[in-house]
Tab-separated table of N, CA and C in Angstrom:
chain	number	residue	atom	x	y	z
R	1	UNK	N	-2.209	16.939	8.183
R	1	UNK	CA	-1.274	16.367	7.233
R	1	UNK	C	-1.959	15.291	6.376
R	2	UNK	N	-2.727	14.407	7.018
R	2	UNK	CA	-3.408	13.363	6.246
R	2	UNK	C	-4.371	13.966	5.227
R	3	UNK	N	-5.070	14.998	5.625
R	3	UNK	CA	-5.998	15.650	4.688
R	3	UNK	C	-5.236	16.237	3.513
R	4	UNK	N	-4.103	16.865	3.770
R	4	UNK	CA	-3.296	17.428	2.674
R	4	UNK	C	-2.775	16.329	1.756
R	5	UNK	N	-2.361	15.219	2.344
R	5	UNK	CA	-1.879	14.096	1.528
R	5	UNK	C	-3.018	13.478	0.720
R	6	UNK	N	-4.191	13.367	1.334
R	6	UNK	CA	-5.352	12.865	0.591
R	6	UNK	C	-5.702	13.812	-0.549
R	7	UNK	N	-5.673	15.114	-0.283
R	7	UNK	CA	-5.994	16.106	-1.304
R	7	UNK	C	-5.002	16.042	-2.471
R	8	UNK	N	-3.758	15.685	-2.158
R	8	UNK	CA	-2.728	15.573	-3.196
R	8	UNK	C	-2.842	14.260	-3.973
R	9	UNK	N	-3.737	13.368	-3.524
R	9	UNK	CA	-3.945	12.116	-4.237
R	9	UNK	C	-3.036	10.986	-3.801
R	10	UNK	N	-2.375	11.126	-2.660
R	10	UNK	CA	-1.465	10.083	-2.188
R	10	UNK	C	-2.179	9.127	-1.234
R	11	UNK	N	-3.178	8.429	-1.742
R	11	UNK	CA	-3.963	7.518	-0.913
R	11	UNK	C	-3.250	6.211	-0.621
R	12	UNK	N	-2.561	5.680	-1.586
R	12	UNK	CA	-1.946	4.366	-1.550
R	12	UNK	C	-1.812	3.686	-0.218
R	13	UNK	N	-0.749	3.946	0.500
R	13	UNK	CA	-0.491	3.254	1.755
R	13	UNK	C	-0.670	4.165	2.960
R	14	UNK	N	-1.378	5.277	2.793
R	14	UNK	CA	-1.705	6.078	3.967
R	14	UNK	C	-2.566	5.228	4.880
R	15	UNK	N	-2.876	5.733	6.017
R	15	UNK	CA	-3.619	4.949	7.000
R	15	UNK	C	-5.011	4.601	6.512
R	16	UNK	N	-5.541	5.448	5.643
R	16	UNK	CA	-6.809	5.151	5.002
R	16	UNK	C	-6.884	5.942	3.711
R	17	UNK	N	-7.706	5.442	2.787
R	17	UNK	CA	-7.880	6.113	1.513
R	17	UNK	C	-9.103	7.008	1.524
R	18	UNK	N	-9.114	7.975	0.620
R	18	UNK	CA	-10.218	8.914	0.499
R	18	UNK	C	-10.525	9.105	-0.975
R	19	UNK	N	-11.811	9.175	-1.295
R	19	UNK	CA	-12.239	9.426	-2.673
R	19	UNK	C	-13.645	10.002	-2.660
R	20	UNK	N	-14.047	10.513	-3.799
R	20	UNK	CA	-15.442	10.884	-4.016
R	20	UNK	C	-16.043	9.780	-4.863
R	21	UNK	N	-17.283	9.419	-4.587
R	21	UNK	CA	-17.918	8.352	-5.359
R	21	UNK	C	-19.407	8.635	-5.501
R	22	UNK	N	-19.979	7.992	-6.469
R	22	UNK	CA	-21.415	8.099	-6.634
R	22	UNK	C	-22.085	7.371	-5.474
R	23	UNK	N	-23.067	8.008	-4.881
R	23	UNK	CA	-23.782	7.409	-3.763
R	23	UNK	C	-24.618	6.241	-4.284
R	24	UNK	N	-24.418	5.079	-3.718
R	24	UNK	CA	-25.145	3.892	-4.169
R	24	UNK	C	-26.638	3.976	-3.881
R	25	UNK	N	-27.030	4.853	-2.959
R	25	UNK	CA	-28.446	5.051	-2.643
R	25	UNK	C	-29.112	6.065	-3.560
R	26	UNK	N	-28.311	6.948	-4.159
R	26	UNK	CA	-28.846	8.011	-5.007
R	26	UNK	C	-27.813	8.336	-6.080
R	27	UNK	N	-28.000	7.821	-7.274
R	27	UNK	CA	-27.029	7.971	-8.362
R	27	UNK	C	-26.837	9.417	-8.795
R	28	UNK	N	-27.703	10.319	-8.352
R	28	UNK	CA	-27.564	11.737	-8.685
R	28	UNK	C	-26.643	12.469	-7.712
R	29	UNK	N	-26.168	11.776	-6.702
R	29	UNK	CA	-25.370	12.420	-5.659
R	29	UNK	C	-23.965	11.834	-5.622
R	30	UNK	N	-22.967	12.711	-5.504
R	30	UNK	CA	-21.578	12.298	-5.285
R	30	UNK	C	-21.290	12.522	-3.807
R	31	UNK	N	-20.618	11.560	-3.198
R	31	UNK	CA	-20.430	11.567	-1.750
R	31	UNK	C	-18.977	11.225	-1.424
R	32	UNK	N	-18.405	11.841	-0.380
R	32	UNK	CA	-17.044	11.447	0.022
R	32	UNK	C	-17.066	10.033	0.605
R	33	UNK	N	-15.925	9.361	0.503
R	33	UNK	CA	-15.829	7.991	1.015
R	33	UNK	C	-14.422	7.743	1.544
R	34	UNK	N	-14.336	6.920	2.578
R	34	UNK	CA	-13.043	6.512	3.125
R	34	UNK	C	-12.954	4.990	3.099
R	35	UNK	N	-11.721	4.526	2.901
R	35	UNK	CA	-11.455	3.098	2.741
R	35	UNK	C	-10.278	2.700	3.621
R	36	UNK	N	-10.286	1.482	4.095
R	36	UNK	CA	-9.184	0.978	4.914
R	36	UNK	C	-7.885	1.030	4.126
R	37	UNK	N	-6.802	1.328	4.823
R	37	UNK	CA	-5.489	1.411	4.175
R	37	UNK	C	-4.389	1.113	5.172
R	38	UNK	N	-3.236	1.705	4.925
R	38	UNK	CA	-2.127	1.608	5.852
R	38	UNK	C	-1.219	0.416	5.671
R	39	UNK	N	-1.469	-0.393	4.661
R	39	UNK	CA	-0.655	-1.590	4.466
R	39	UNK	C	0.274	-1.421	3.268
R	40	UNK	N	1.516	-1.823	3.438
R	40	UNK	CA	2.464	-1.806	2.331
R	40	UNK	C	2.449	-3.112	1.557
R	41	UNK	N	2.047	-4.184	2.215
R	41	UNK	CA	1.911	-5.480	1.555
R	41	UNK	C	0.492	-5.591	1.003
R	42	UNK	N	0.247	-6.506	0.055
R	42	UNK	CA	-1.025	-6.525	-0.666
R	42	UNK	C	-2.309	-6.608	0.156
R	43	UNK	N	-2.353	-7.411	1.204
R	43	UNK	CA	-3.573	-7.500	2.008
R	43	UNK	C	-3.261	-8.078	3.375
R	44	UNK	N	-4.280	-8.192	4.185
R	44	UNK	CA	-4.130	-8.598	5.581
R	44	UNK	C	-3.463	-9.963	5.747
R	45	UNK	N	-3.718	-10.880	4.812
R	45	UNK	CA	-3.152	-12.222	4.927
R	45	UNK	C	-1.627	-12.214	4.933
R	46	UNK	N	-1.025	-11.276	4.233
R	46	UNK	CA	0.433	-11.187	4.196
R	46	UNK	C	1.013	-10.913	5.576
R	47	UNK	N	0.243	-10.285	6.439
R	47	UNK	CA	0.693	-9.968	7.796
R	47	UNK	C	0.307	-11.032	8.811
R	48	UNK	N	-0.807	-11.711	8.572
R	48	UNK	CA	-1.402	-12.515	9.629
R	48	UNK	C	-1.298	-14.022	9.444
R	49	UNK	N	-1.239	-14.506	8.227
R	49	UNK	CA	-1.199	-15.957	8.022
R	49	UNK	C	0.172	-16.514	8.399
R	50	UNK	N	0.197	-17.679	9.043
R	50	UNK	CA	1.469	-18.271	9.468
R	50	UNK	C	2.219	-19.023	8.357
R	51	UNK	N	1.763	-18.928	7.139
R	51	UNK	CA	2.384	-19.606	6.003
R	51	UNK	C	3.880	-19.237	5.898
R	52	UNK	N	4.779	-20.224	5.756
R	52	UNK	CA	6.223	-19.951	5.680
R	52	UNK	C	6.603	-18.980	4.543
R	53	UNK	N	5.940	-19.110	3.406
R	53	UNK	CA	6.236	-18.194	2.293
R	53	UNK	C	5.901	-16.746	2.689
R	54	UNK	N	4.771	-16.546	3.356
R	54	UNK	CA	4.388	-15.208	3.783
R	54	UNK	C	5.291	-14.701	4.906
R	55	UNK	N	5.750	-15.583	5.773
R	55	UNK	CA	6.690	-15.188	6.815
R	55	UNK	C	7.993	-14.692	6.191
R	56	UNK	N	8.442	-15.356	5.130
R	56	UNK	CA	9.646	-14.930	4.412
R	56	UNK	C	9.420	-13.567	3.753
R	57	UNK	N	8.259	-13.376	3.176
R	57	UNK	CA	7.934	-12.083	2.562
R	57	UNK	C	7.947	-10.986	3.622
R	58	UNK	N	7.401	-11.260	4.807
R	58	UNK	CA	7.401	-10.271	5.885
R	58	UNK	C	8.825	-9.894	6.288
R	59	UNK	N	9.684	-10.890	6.404
R	59	UNK	CA	11.080	-10.632	6.767
R	59	UNK	C	11.745	-9.740	5.721
R	60	UNK	N	11.540	-10.084	4.455
R	60	UNK	CA	12.143	-9.290	3.374
R	60	UNK	C	11.533	-7.892	3.299
R	61	UNK	N	10.264	-7.787	3.621
R	61	UNK	CA	9.609	-6.481	3.617
R	61	UNK	C	10.230	-5.573	4.676
R	62	UNK	N	10.452	-6.084	5.869
R	62	UNK	CA	11.069	-5.282	6.932
R	62	UNK	C	12.476	-4.861	6.512
R	63	UNK	N	13.210	-5.751	5.860
R	63	UNK	CA	14.547	-5.398	5.366
R	63	UNK	C	14.455	-4.281	4.329
R	64	UNK	N	13.475	-4.371	3.454
R	64	UNK	CA	13.262	-3.343	2.435
R	64	UNK	C	12.898	-2.001	3.083
R	65	UNK	N	11.982	-2.033	4.053
R	65	UNK	CA	11.584	-0.806	4.753
R	65	UNK	C	12.807	-0.189	5.429
R	66	UNK	N	13.634	-1.010	6.064
R	66	UNK	CA	14.852	-0.511	6.722
R	66	UNK	C	15.791	0.131	5.711
R	67	UNK	N	15.938	-0.486	4.542
R	67	UNK	CA	16.812	0.080	3.508
R	67	UNK	C	16.284	1.437	3.036
R	68	UNK	N	14.972	1.544	2.853
R	68	UNK	CA	14.393	2.818	2.402
R	68	UNK	C	14.518	3.891	3.487
R	69	UNK	N	14.307	3.505	4.747
R	69	UNK	CA	14.437	4.468	5.835
R	69	UNK	C	15.890	4.887	6.033
R	70	UNK	N	16.832	3.962	5.804
R	70	UNK	CA	18.251	4.314	5.842
R	70	UNK	C	18.558	5.341	4.760
R	71	UNK	N	18.046	5.110	3.556
R	71	UNK	CA	18.254	6.044	2.450
R	71	UNK	C	17.624	7.404	2.739
R	72	UNK	N	16.590	7.409	3.568
R	72	UNK	CA	15.919	8.662	3.934
R	72	UNK	C	16.530	9.282	5.197
R	73	UNK	N	17.662	8.735	5.636
R	73	UNK	CA	18.409	9.244	6.800
R	73	UNK	C	17.621	9.182	8.109
R	74	UNK	N	16.789	8.163	8.241
R	74	UNK	CA	16.070	7.962	9.500
R	74	UNK	C	17.021	7.286	10.482
R	75	UNK	N	17.198	7.882	11.663
R	75	UNK	CA	18.084	7.244	12.646
R	75	UNK	C	17.537	5.878	13.078
R	76	UNK	N	18.430	4.945	13.311
R	76	UNK	CA	18.085	3.585	13.723
R	76	UNK	C	16.975	3.015	12.840
R	77	UNK	N	17.282	2.959	11.555
R	77	UNK	CA	16.305	2.549	10.548
R	77	UNK	C	15.782	1.129	10.773
R	78	UNK	N	16.611	0.232	11.299
R	78	UNK	CA	16.148	-1.138	11.538
R	78	UNK	C	15.029	-1.154	12.585
R	79	UNK	N	15.226	-0.411	13.669
R	79	UNK	CA	14.195	-0.348	14.702
R	79	UNK	C	12.950	0.357	14.169
R	80	UNK	N	13.155	1.405	13.375
R	80	UNK	CA	12.024	2.117	12.787
R	80	UNK	C	11.246	1.197	11.852
R	81	UNK	N	11.960	0.370	11.079
R	81	UNK	CA	11.305	-0.568	10.163
R	81	UNK	C	10.497	-1.603	10.942
R	82	UNK	N	11.035	-2.064	12.047
R	82	UNK	CA	10.290	-3.007	12.892
R	82	UNK	C	9.025	-2.330	13.426
R	83	UNK	N	9.125	-1.049	13.757
R	83	UNK	CA	7.956	-0.299	14.213
R	83	UNK	C	6.909	-0.140	13.124
R	84	UNK	N	7.372	0.100	11.889
R	84	UNK	CA	6.453	0.205	10.752
R	84	UNK	C	5.707	-1.122	10.587
R	85	UNK	N	6.444	-2.221	10.675
R	85	UNK	CA	5.814	-3.534	10.527
R	85	UNK	C	4.821	-3.791	11.654
R	86	UNK	N	5.168	-3.404	12.874
R	86	UNK	CA	4.256	-3.596	14.005
R	86	UNK	C	2.985	-2.769	13.806
R	87	UNK	N	3.134	-1.542	13.344
R	87	UNK	CA	1.978	-0.687	13.099
R	87	UNK	C	1.102	-1.263	11.991
R	88	UNK	N	1.724	-1.650	10.886
R	88	UNK	CA	0.957	-2.207	9.769
R	88	UNK	C	0.284	-3.516	10.159
R	89	UNK	N	0.929	-4.317	10.974
R	89	UNK	CA	0.322	-5.580	11.421
R	89	UNK	C	-0.905	-5.294	12.279
R	90	UNK	N	-0.819	-4.281	13.133
R	90	UNK	CA	-1.993	-3.949	13.954
R	90	UNK	C	-3.134	-3.452	13.073
R	91	UNK	N	-2.822	-2.700	12.022
R	91	UNK	CA	-3.860	-2.253	11.091
R	91	UNK	C	-4.417	-3.439	10.300
R	92	UNK	N	-3.554	-4.375	9.922
R	92	UNK	CA	-3.995	-5.549	9.169
R	92	UNK	C	-5.005	-6.366	9.964
R	93	UNK	N	-4.824	-6.440	11.266
R	93	UNK	CA	-5.774	-7.184	12.106
R	93	UNK	C	-7.182	-6.603	12.010
R	94	UNK	N	-7.271	-5.300	11.743
R	94	UNK	CA	-8.571	-4.638	11.664
R	94	UNK	C	-9.158	-4.661	10.255
R	95	UNK	N	-8.327	-4.958	9.259
R	95	UNK	CA	-8.817	-5.001	7.878
R	95	UNK	C	-9.794	-6.155	7.688
R	96	UNK	N	-10.748	-5.937	6.816
R	96	UNK	CA	-11.657	-7.007	6.445
R	96	UNK	C	-10.978	-7.909	5.426
R	97	UNK	N	-11.491	-9.122	5.285
R	97	UNK	CA	-10.957	-10.046	4.281
R	97	UNK	C	-11.323	-9.555	2.884
R	98	UNK	N	-10.649	-10.094	1.901
R	98	UNK	CA	-10.965	-9.740	0.509
R	98	UNK	C	-12.417	-10.094	0.168
R	99	UNK	N	-12.910	-11.185	0.687
R	99	UNK	CA	-14.296	-11.588	0.432
R	99	UNK	C	-15.256	-10.560	1.033
R	100	UNK	N	-15.011	-10.149	2.270
R	100	UNK	CA	-15.872	-9.143	2.899
R	100	UNK	C	-15.852	-7.824	2.113
R	101	UNK	N	-14.681	-7.459	1.599
R	101	UNK	CA	-14.547	-6.204	0.851
R	101	UNK	C	-15.281	-6.220	-0.483
R	102	UNK	N	-15.599	-7.379	-0.988
R	102	UNK	CA	-16.333	-7.467	-2.259
R	102	UNK	C	-17.845	-7.344	-2.074
R	103	UNK	N	-18.288	-7.290	-0.852
R	103	UNK	CA	-19.717	-7.198	-0.554
R	103	UNK	C	-20.147	-5.732	-0.591
R	104	UNK	N	-20.792	-5.337	-1.676
R	104	UNK	CA	-21.180	-3.936	-1.875
R	104	UNK	C	-22.150	-3.443	-0.802
R	105	UNK	N	-22.966	-4.321	-0.274
R	105	UNK	CA	-23.911	-3.913	0.765
R	105	UNK	C	-23.173	-3.701	2.089
R	106	UNK	N	-22.288	-4.633	2.424
R	106	UNK	CA	-21.558	-4.551	3.697
R	106	UNK	C	-20.619	-3.346	3.733
R	107	UNK	N	-20.050	-2.966	2.594
R	107	UNK	CA	-19.102	-1.856	2.564
R	107	UNK	C	-19.759	-0.502	2.350
R	108	UNK	N	-21.089	-0.490	2.191
R	108	UNK	CA	-21.817	0.768	2.032
R	108	UNK	C	-22.373	1.191	3.393
R	109	UNK	N	-21.620	2.036	4.071
R	109	UNK	CA	-22.005	2.505	5.402
R	109	UNK	C	-21.993	4.028	5.399
R	110	UNK	N	-23.146	4.601	5.207
R	110	UNK	CA	-23.255	6.062	5.155
R	110	UNK	C	-23.334	6.586	6.590
R	111	UNK	N	-22.389	7.464	6.919
R	111	UNK	CA	-22.281	8.031	8.260
R	111	UNK	C	-22.367	9.546	8.134
R	112	UNK	N	-23.097	10.184	9.026
R	112	UNK	CA	-23.140	11.645	9.046
R	112	UNK	C	-21.743	12.163	9.377
R	113	UNK	N	-21.254	13.122	8.584
R	113	UNK	CA	-19.916	13.687	8.825
R	113	UNK	C	-19.816	14.201	10.256
R	114	UNK	N	-20.874	14.821	10.745
R	114	UNK	CA	-20.861	15.368	12.104
R	114	UNK	C	-20.736	14.273	13.170
R	115	UNK	N	-20.997	13.020	12.802
R	115	UNK	CA	-20.935	11.911	13.766
R	115	UNK	C	-19.601	11.162	13.755
R	116	UNK	N	-18.677	11.536	12.884
R	116	UNK	CA	-17.398	10.816	12.811
R	116	UNK	C	-16.671	10.809	14.156
R	117	UNK	N	-16.651	11.961	14.828
R	117	UNK	CA	-15.946	12.076	16.112
R	117	UNK	C	-16.500	11.108	17.160
R	118	UNK	N	-17.807	10.954	17.197
R	118	UNK	CA	-18.403	10.070	18.212
R	118	UNK	C	-18.385	8.609	17.774
R	119	UNK	N	-18.521	8.353	16.487
R	119	UNK	CA	-18.509	6.964	15.991
R	119	UNK	C	-17.112	6.355	16.019
R	120	UNK	N	-16.093	7.201	15.747
R	120	UNK	CA	-14.708	6.720	15.650
R	120	UNK	C	-13.794	7.625	16.468
R	121	UNK	N	-13.965	7.621	17.802
R	121	UNK	CA	-13.182	8.529	18.648
R	121	UNK	C	-11.700	8.170	18.665
R	122	UNK	N	-10.893	9.218	18.776
R	122	UNK	CA	-9.446	9.022	18.835
R	122	UNK	C	-8.722	9.770	17.734
R	123	UNK	N	-9.437	10.095	16.668
R	123	UNK	CA	-8.868	10.895	15.585
R	123	UNK	C	-9.579	12.235	15.553
R	124	UNK	N	-8.876	13.236	15.079
R	124	UNK	CA	-9.468	14.560	14.957
R	124	UNK	C	-10.152	14.662	13.592
R	125	UNK	N	-11.340	14.090	13.521
R	125	UNK	CA	-12.078	14.069	12.258
R	125	UNK	C	-12.507	15.470	11.833
R	126	UNK	N	-12.759	16.345	12.799
R	126	UNK	CA	-13.159	17.711	12.464
R	126	UNK	C	-12.030	18.409	11.716
R	127	UNK	N	-10.814	18.277	12.206
R	127	UNK	CA	-9.661	18.887	11.520
R	127	UNK	C	-9.489	18.283	10.137
R	128	UNK	N	-9.618	16.954	10.039
R	128	UNK	CA	-9.429	16.283	8.747
R	128	UNK	C	-10.486	16.723	7.739
R	129	UNK	N	-11.763	16.703	8.125
R	129	UNK	CA	-12.826	17.072	7.189
R	129	UNK	C	-12.753	18.547	6.816
R	130	UNK	N	-12.377	19.389	7.771
R	130	UNK	CA	-12.261	20.823	7.494
R	130	UNK	C	-11.125	21.085	6.519
R	131	UNK	N	-9.958	20.528	6.785
R	131	UNK	CA	-8.794	20.729	5.909
R	131	UNK	C	-9.052	20.198	4.501
R	132	UNK	N	-9.766	19.105	4.419
R	132	UNK	CA	-10.042	18.487	3.120
R	132	UNK	C	-11.205	19.151	2.395
R	133	UNK	N	-11.977	19.929	3.122
R	133	UNK	CA	-13.093	20.645	2.508
R	133	UNK	C	-14.383	19.849	2.422
R	134	UNK	N	-14.524	18.820	3.249
R	134	UNK	CA	-15.748	18.018	3.231
R	134	UNK	C	-16.537	18.127	4.542
R	135	UNK	N	-16.147	19.078	5.400
R	135	UNK	CA	-16.834	19.227	6.688
R	135	UNK	C	-18.314	19.549	6.504
R	136	UNK	N	-18.656	20.219	5.399
R	136	UNK	CA	-20.052	20.574	5.163
R	136	UNK	C	-20.868	19.493	4.485
R	137	UNK	N	-20.221	18.408	4.093
R	137	UNK	CA	-20.960	17.307	3.463
R	137	UNK	C	-21.868	16.662	4.506
R	138	UNK	N	-23.089	16.298	4.122
R	138	UNK	CA	-23.972	15.690	5.117
R	138	UNK	C	-23.528	14.284	5.535
R	139	UNK	N	-22.987	13.523	4.577
R	139	UNK	CA	-22.619	12.128	4.863
R	139	UNK	C	-21.289	11.771	4.211
R	140	UNK	N	-20.732	10.681	4.701
R	140	UNK	CA	-19.519	10.090	4.139
R	140	UNK	C	-19.695	8.577	4.177
R	141	UNK	N	-19.213	7.893	3.158
R	141	UNK	CA	-19.246	6.429	3.156
R	141	UNK	C	-18.018	5.926	3.899
R	142	UNK	N	-18.230	5.075	4.869
R	142	UNK	CA	-17.146	4.462	5.630
R	142	UNK	C	-17.168	2.982	5.273
R	143	UNK	N	-16.202	2.571	4.458
R	143	UNK	CA	-16.274	1.221	3.890
R	143	UNK	C	-16.149	0.109	4.925
R	144	UNK	N	-15.339	0.305	5.935
R	144	UNK	CA	-15.126	-0.717	6.959
R	144	UNK	C	-15.204	-0.060	8.338
R	145	UNK	N	-16.395	0.130	8.871
R	145	UNK	CA	-16.507	0.829	10.159
R	145	UNK	C	-15.631	0.236	11.270
R	146	UNK	N	-15.533	-1.083	11.336
R	146	UNK	CA	-14.721	-1.680	12.396
R	146	UNK	C	-13.245	-1.343	12.222
R	147	UNK	N	-12.772	-1.211	10.978
R	147	UNK	CA	-11.391	-0.789	10.741
R	147	UNK	C	-11.185	0.624	11.261
R	148	UNK	N	-12.116	1.527	10.936
R	148	UNK	CA	-11.946	2.923	11.346
R	148	UNK	C	-12.036	3.082	12.860
R	149	UNK	N	-12.842	2.265	13.525
R	149	UNK	CA	-12.884	2.282	14.989
R	149	UNK	C	-11.529	1.840	15.547
R	150	UNK	N	-10.956	0.789	14.966
R	150	UNK	CA	-9.647	0.298	15.422
R	150	UNK	C	-8.541	1.303	15.103
R	151	UNK	N	-8.585	1.891	13.922
R	151	UNK	CA	-7.575	2.888	13.543
R	151	UNK	C	-7.619	4.062	14.502
R	152	UNK	N	-8.797	4.569	14.778
R	152	UNK	CA	-8.930	5.731	15.670
R	152	UNK	C	-8.369	5.415	17.064
R	153	UNK	N	-8.605	4.197	17.566
R	153	UNK	CA	-8.051	3.804	18.859
R	153	UNK	C	-6.535	3.670	18.784
R	154	UNK	N	-6.037	3.191	17.649
R	154	UNK	CA	-4.606	2.975	17.475
R	154	UNK	C	-3.828	4.281	17.448
R	155	UNK	N	-4.458	5.349	16.991
R	155	UNK	CA	-3.774	6.639	16.884
R	155	UNK	C	-3.108	7.025	18.205
R	156	UNK	N	-3.800	6.873	19.303
R	156	UNK	CA	-3.247	7.262	20.589
R	156	UNK	C	-2.429	6.197	21.287
R	157	UNK	N	-2.450	4.980	20.767
R	157	UNK	CA	-1.773	3.886	21.468
R	157	UNK	C	-0.402	3.545	20.901
R	158	UNK	N	-0.073	4.063	19.746
R	158	UNK	CA	1.226	3.782	19.123
R	158	UNK	C	2.126	5.004	19.259
R	159	UNK	N	3.430	4.783	19.421
R	159	UNK	CA	4.347	5.923	19.518
R	159	UNK	C	4.321	6.775	18.244
R	160	UNK	N	4.436	8.067	18.416
R	160	UNK	CA	4.422	9.002	17.286
R	160	UNK	C	5.516	8.648	16.285
R	161	UNK	N	6.661	8.177	16.778
R	161	UNK	CA	7.758	7.835	15.862
R	161	UNK	C	7.381	6.716	14.891
R	162	UNK	N	6.501	5.794	15.304
R	162	UNK	CA	6.040	4.749	14.378
R	162	UNK	C	5.217	5.363	13.254
R	163	UNK	N	4.354	6.299	13.607
R	163	UNK	CA	3.530	6.956	12.584
R	163	UNK	C	4.423	7.755	11.627
R	164	UNK	N	5.401	8.453	12.185
R	164	UNK	CA	6.304	9.260	11.353
R	164	UNK	C	7.099	8.363	10.405
R	165	UNK	N	7.633	7.263	10.931
R	165	UNK	CA	8.405	6.343	10.092
R	165	UNK	C	7.524	5.746	8.996
R	166	UNK	N	6.280	5.407	9.351
R	166	UNK	CA	5.355	4.849	8.369
R	166	UNK	C	5.107	5.860	7.246
R	167	UNK	N	4.831	7.096	7.611
R	167	UNK	CA	4.586	8.129	6.594
R	167	UNK	C	5.848	8.396	5.768
R	168	UNK	N	6.998	8.447	6.422
R	168	UNK	CA	8.244	8.696	5.705
R	168	UNK	C	8.496	7.569	4.690
R	169	UNK	N	8.308	6.333	5.131
R	169	UNK	CA	8.524	5.187	4.238
R	169	UNK	C	7.582	5.230	3.044
R	170	UNK	N	6.308	5.444	3.305
R	170	UNK	CA	5.330	5.420	2.214
R	170	UNK	C	5.353	6.692	1.408
């Protein structure tokens, strides 16, 4: 499903983004790349900083998510919205700061496609790369390896209903 959504161009708030980009090591080569995602609020600070203004934004965001899930006929939309917020907060903890994301060297991590399963266990990378048509690519850029390690671990630790509600909302 994620591969189909990526192929359709719906990267926005999916769990991670996907694009093709020029390889920074070889300007003659275009290479697939993945980027941290999964947040409905602008960045990690909106989820993690104890600032009262951001706490108010979080409260209103959960209310908004509940309203959208209610409109989408999701049963117990308030609980589902709380689950979406819990999932996004766990992803936010793994996101890099805006300063770290501006470091072109730090975010350039070329990984062999065949090594995704062992580097980031917990997700079915073979199914994703095959469905998306990049299984034969030699490498992929992984912008935030620590995020993808955390995301892959999170896949099996969160209830499926949280993932479904997150996808339905976004």
